[in-house]
Coordinates of C-alpha atoms in Angstrom, one line a residue:
M1 CA 0.0 0.0 0.0
Y2 CA 2.8 2.5 0.9
F3 CA 4.6 1.7 -2.4
F4 CA 1.6 2.9 -4.4
L5 CA 1.0 5.8 -1.9
N6 CA 4.4 7.1 -2.8
Y7 CA 3.5 7.3 -6.5
L8 CA 0.0 8.7 -5.7
A9 CA 1.7 11.5 -3.7
L10 CA 4.1 12.2 -6.5
S11 CA 1.3 12.3 -9.1
D12 CA -0.7 14.6 -6.8
L13 CA 2.2 17.0 -6.6
C14 CA 2.8 17.1 -10.3
Y15 CA -1.0 17.2 -11.1
T16 CA -1.7 20.2 -8.9
S17 CA 1.5 21.9 -10.2
T18 CA 0.0 22.0 -13.7
V19 CA -3.0 24.1 -12.6
T20 CA -2.4 25.8 -9.2
P21 CA 0.6 28.1 -9.9
K22 CA -1.1 29.5 -13.0
L23 CA -4.4 29.9 -11.1
I24 CA -2.6 31.9 -8.3
T25 CA -0.8 34.1 -10.9
D26 CA -4.1 34.8 -12.7
L27 CA -5.8 35.7 -9.4
L28 CA -3.0 38.3 -8.7
A29 CA -2.6 39.6 -12.2
E30 CA -4.9 42.2 -13.9
R31 CA -4.9 40.3 -17.2
N32 CA -5.2 36.5 -17.3
M33 CA -3.4 35.3 -20.4
I34 CA -1.8 32.1 -21.7
S35 CA -0.2 31.4 -25.0
Y36 CA -1.5 28.7 -27.3
N37 CA 1.6 26.5 -26.8
N38 CA 1.4 26.8 -23.0
C39 CA -2.3 26.0 -23.2
M40 CA -1.7 22.8 -25.1
A41 CA 1.2 21.9 -22.7
Q42 CA -1.1 22.4 -19.7
L43 CA -3.8 20.3 -21.4
F44 CA -1.4 17.5 -22.0
T45 CA 0.3 17.5 -18.6
M46 CA -2.9 17.9 -16.7
H47 CA -4.5 14.8 -18.3
F48 CA -1.2 12.9 -18.1
F49 CA -0.8 13.3 -14.4
G50 CA -4.6 13.1 -13.8
G51 CA -4.6 9.8 -15.7
I52 CA -1.7 8.5 -13.6
E53 CA -3.7 9.3 -10.5
V54 CA -6.9 7.6 -11.8
F55 CA -4.9 4.4 -12.7
I56 CA -2.9 4.4 -9.4
L57 CA -6.2 4.6 -7.4
T58 CA -7.5 1.7 -9.4
V59 CA -4.4 -0.4 -8.8
M60 CA -4.6 0.5 -5.1
A61 CA -8.1 -0.9 -5.0
Y62 CA -6.8 -4.2 -6.5
D63 CA -4.0 -4.2 -4.0
R64 CA -6.6 -3.9 -1.1
Y65 CA -8.6 -6.7 -2.7
V66 CA -5.6 -9.0 -2.8
A67 CA -4.6 -8.1 0.7
I68 CA -8.0 -8.8 2.2
C69 CA -9.4 -11.5 0.0
K70 CA -6.2 -13.5 -0.7
P71 CA -3.9 -12.6 2.2
L72 CA -1.9 -15.9 2.0
H73 CA -1.0 -15.2 -1.6
Y74 CA -0.4 -11.5 -1.3
T75 CA 3.4 -11.5 -1.4
S76 CA 3.5 -13.7 -4.4
I77 CA 0.7 -11.9 -6.3
M78 CA 1.9 -8.3 -5.4
S79 CA 5.6 -8.9 -5.8
R80 CA 7.9 -5.9 -6.2
Q81 CA 8.3 -6.7 -9.9
R82 CA 4.5 -6.9 -10.3
C83 CA 4.1 -3.5 -8.5
N84 CA 6.7 -1.9 -10.8
D85 CA 5.0 -3.3 -13.9
L86 CA 1.7 -1.9 -12.7
V87 CA 3.1 1.6 -12.1
T88 CA 4.7 1.5 -15.6
T89 CA 1.4 0.4 -17.1
C90 CA -0.3 3.3 -15.3
C91 CA 2.1 5.8 -16.8
A92 CA 1.8 4.3 -20.3
G93 CA -2.0 4.3 -20.1
A94 CA -2.0 7.9 -18.9
F95 CA 0.4 9.0 -21.6
L96 CA -1.8 7.4 -24.3
L97 CA -4.9 9.0 -22.8
S98 CA -3.4 12.5 -22.7
F99 CA -1.8 12.1 -26.2
V100 CA -5.2 11.3 -27.7
Q101 CA -6.9 14.1 -25.8
C102 CA -4.3 16.6 -27.0
L103 CA -4.4 15.2 -30.6
L104 CA -8.1 15.8 -30.7
T105 CA -7.7 19.4 -29.7
V106 CA -4.5 20.6 -31.3
N107 CA -5.8 20.3 -34.9
L108 CA -8.9 22.4 -34.2
P109 CA -9.1 25.8 -35.9
F110 CA -9.4 28.8 -33.5
C111 CA -10.3 31.9 -35.4
G112 CA -13.0 33.5 -33.3
P113 CA -13.0 34.7 -29.6
N114 CA -10.0 33.6 -27.6
E115 CA -11.4 33.9 -24.0
I116 CA -11.7 30.6 -22.1
D117 CA -14.5 30.4 -19.5
H118 CA -12.3 28.4 -17.2
Y119 CA -9.3 28.7 -14.9
F120 CA -7.2 26.2 -16.9
C121 CA -7.1 24.9 -20.5
D122 CA -9.4 21.9 -20.7
V123 CA -11.0 20.2 -23.7
Y124 CA -14.6 21.3 -23.4
P125 CA -13.8 25.0 -23.1
L126 CA -11.5 24.8 -26.1
L127 CA -14.1 23.0 -28.2
K128 CA -16.4 25.9 -27.4
L129 CA -13.9 28.3 -29.0
A130 CA -13.3 26.3 -32.1
C131 CA -14.8 27.8 -35.3
T132 CA -15.8 24.5 -36.8
D133 CA -18.3 21.7 -36.0
T134 CA -16.9 19.9 -32.9
H135 CA -19.7 17.3 -32.5
T136 CA -17.6 14.4 -33.6
V137 CA -14.6 15.5 -31.6
G138 CA -16.9 15.9 -28.5
I139 CA -18.0 12.3 -28.9
L140 CA -14.4 11.1 -29.2
V141 CA -13.5 13.1 -26.1
V142 CA -16.3 11.5 -24.1
A143 CA -15.3 8.1 -25.4
N144 CA -11.7 8.8 -24.4
S145 CA -11.9 10.5 -21.0
G146 CA -15.4 9.8 -20.0
M147 CA -15.4 6.1 -20.7
M148 CA -12.0 5.7 -19.2
G149 CA -13.2 7.3 -16.0
L150 CA -16.4 5.3 -16.0
V151 CA -14.6 1.9 -16.6
T152 CA -12.0 2.5 -13.9
F153 CA -14.7 3.6 -11.4
V154 CA -16.7 0.4 -12.1
V155 CA -13.6 -1.6 -11.6
L156 CA -13.0 0.2 -8.3
M157 CA -16.6 -0.4 -7.1
L158 CA -16.4 -4.1 -8.2
S159 CA -13.2 -4.5 -6.1
Y160 CA -14.9 -3.1 -3.0
F161 CA -18.0 -5.3 -3.7
L162 CA -15.8 -8.4 -3.8
I163 CA -14.1 -7.2 -0.6
L164 CA -17.4 -6.7 1.2
W165 CA -18.7 -10.0 -0.1
T166 CA -15.6 -11.8 1.2
I167 CA -15.5 -10.2 4.7
R168 CA -19.3 -10.5 5.4
A169 CA -18.7 -13.6 7.5
Y170 CA -15.6 -12.3 9.3
P171 CA -15.6 -11.7 13.1
A172 CA -16.5 -8.2 14.2
E173 CA -12.9 -7.3 15.0
S174 CA -11.5 -8.5 11.7
L175 CA -14.5 -6.9 9.8
S176 CA -13.8 -3.6 11.5
K177 CA -10.1 -3.7 10.6
A178 CA -10.8 -4.6 7.0
L179 CA -13.3 -1.7 6.6
S180 CA -10.9 0.7 8.3
T181 CA -8.2 -0.3 5.9
C182 CA -10.4 0.5 2.9
S183 CA -12.2 3.6 4.2
S184 CA -9.5 6.1 3.5
H185 CA -9.0 4.9 -0.1
L186 CA -12.8 4.8 -0.7
M187 CA -13.0 8.4 0.6
V188 CA -10.3 9.6 -1.8
V189 CA -12.0 7.7 -4.7
V190 CA -15.3 9.3 -4.1
L191 CA -13.8 12.8 -3.7
F192 CA -11.9 12.5 -7.0
F193 CA -14.1 10.4 -9.3
V194 CA -17.6 11.9 -8.7
P195 CA -16.6 15.4 -10.1
V196 CA -14.5 13.8 -12.9
L197 CA -17.5 11.7 -14.1
F198 CA -19.8 14.7 -13.8
I199 CA -17.5 16.7 -16.2
Y200 CA -16.4 14.1 -18.7
I201 CA -19.2 11.5 -19.0
R202 CA -21.8 13.9 -20.3
P203 CA -21.9 15.4 -23.8
A204 CA -19.3 18.0 -24.7
T205 CA -21.0 21.1 -23.1
T206 CA -19.8 23.7 -20.6
S207 CA -21.5 25.4 -17.8
P208 CA -20.4 27.8 -15.0
V209 CA -20.8 25.1 -12.4
D210 CA -18.0 23.1 -14.2
K211 CA -15.4 25.3 -12.6
V212 CA -16.6 24.4 -9.1
F213 CA -16.5 20.6 -9.8
A214 CA -13.1 21.0 -11.4
L215 CA -11.8 22.5 -8.2
F216 CA -12.4 19.1 -6.5
Y217 CA -10.4 16.9 -8.8
T218 CA -7.6 19.4 -9.6
I219 CA -6.9 21.0 -6.2
I220 CA -9.1 19.9 -3.3
A221 CA -8.8 16.1 -3.7
P222 CA -5.0 16.0 -4.2
M223 CA -4.7 18.4 -1.3
F224 CA -6.8 16.2 1.0
N225 CA -5.1 12.9 -0.1
P226 CA -2.1 13.3 2.3
L227 CA -4.3 14.4 5.1
I228 CA -6.7 11.4 4.7
Y229 CA -4.0 8.8 4.5
T230 CA -2.0 10.5 7.3
L231 CA -4.9 10.2 9.7
R232 CA -5.0 6.4 8.9
N233 CA -1.5 6.1 10.6
M234 CA -2.0 4.9 14.1
E235 CA 1.0 6.8 15.5
M236 CA -0.3 10.0 14.0
K237 CA -3.8 9.4 15.4
N238 CA -2.4 8.7 18.9
A239 CA -0.3 11.9 18.7
L240 CA -3.3 14.0 17.7
R241 CA -5.4 12.4 20.4
K242 CA -2.9 13.4 23.0
V243 CA -2.9 17.0 21.8
W244 CA -6.6 17.2 21.7
C245 CA -7.1 15.6 25.0
Q246 CA -4.8 17.9 26.9
K247 CA -7.0 20.4 28.7
P248 CA -5.3 23.5 30.2
L249 CA -5.9 23.9 34.0
W250 CA -6.3 27.3 35.5
I251 CA -4.4 27.7 38.7
G252 CA -4.2 31.2 40.1
K253 CA -3.3 33.4 37.1
H254 CA -1.5 30.7 35.1
F255 CA -2.3 27.9 32.8
I256 CA -0.7 24.5 33.2

């Protein structure tokens, strides 16, 4: 689990770095501008690191399934070589996803207004600016990003269904431990996938509320991932419990 958490943290760092610095600069600047080349670079890198995060979360669900449902075979199934191969596959799949996404956008003609109604360069806002019929491209974008997100989300939910089916007959203590192991990952999955599916699974349209949902999977979810997994650490929980449980006592004019 910690092996994949390392790569999840790295993808979170790179993913937010593609959006957050430019967003902060735009909030401080009077004119918010980005060149065409930088826009395409942001589109590619955002979907690349976002794709890595999606696939890493899916692999982590499989890792939890093997650990809980097949504990005696865990070390042989999830060997170090297998883990390295899975991470490599995640990167290759994310590269293919972002390459196709960028390829569908880079050939579009932009000859009209050049104002993007978003805080970063994404596919749907760019399709809205294209001065050509983008219906076919919009369908391909949904088939690329939307179906990828939907399929991985179904695989995630199937993993947790199999986990719940396996542990239904466990003793109460073992059941509680298994659920506690999966709760943090499930929380991260819901926080990340729900807004992603809302944006990319529907037809290629834009609305003002899209920017609110985009905040969840570009900034809020990656920011909360370290906090959610840190609070799963027993030593961290004990340290926080000691801090919270310390009540200052008033003696005379001093606190102790």
